[in-house]
Amino acid sequence: MSAHDPREQFIHLVRLGLDLRGLGVRTSLAVPAGGRPVLEIMSAGETRTRITVIRRACGWAFTWRPWWARLWRPGQWIWAEADNAADVIVSAVIA
């Protein structure tokens, strides 16, 4: 498995999208032919936030900040395997 395995990224993003749907959040999954899959969240104000999943040494992580602002600070990322990932993302992005 490589750091940019699109199948693994797709699986994590689909799972997250279903979890967010269960919370009543509108999402859209984009799977470009030459790039990484991205999950977009639409908030009530029609603001779109892009969620990506990246591979780190300890596992996969969701991040919702632009690539140039991806600092490992609380509130900007969560492990993809976390049971409460959808809840954390909703509270950080939509609230």
Phi, psi and omega in degrees: 000127180267170180292340181239039180291107184295332178292315178297316179300315180301313181300314180296319181290323176296315178300316178296317179301318178294320177297318179293322177300320177298337177267002179084021181261134177280131180226162177215130180259124178251127180236085181291151182296325184244013184224190180278146174292149182223138175255123178259135177251131177255121179272176183300327180275015181064022174277133180257134176241132182262126178256128174241162176237131183233151180268129175240172183302326183266356180146194181268145180224140172274141175222146183231024174251157176302157184303327183280351180246015183281078174262145182280070177246151177301144178092356180242353181200162174206148178298138183295332181275357180295135181295332183255023184302315181297317179297317180295317180294317178300314181292329181277326187263316187267324184290000000 
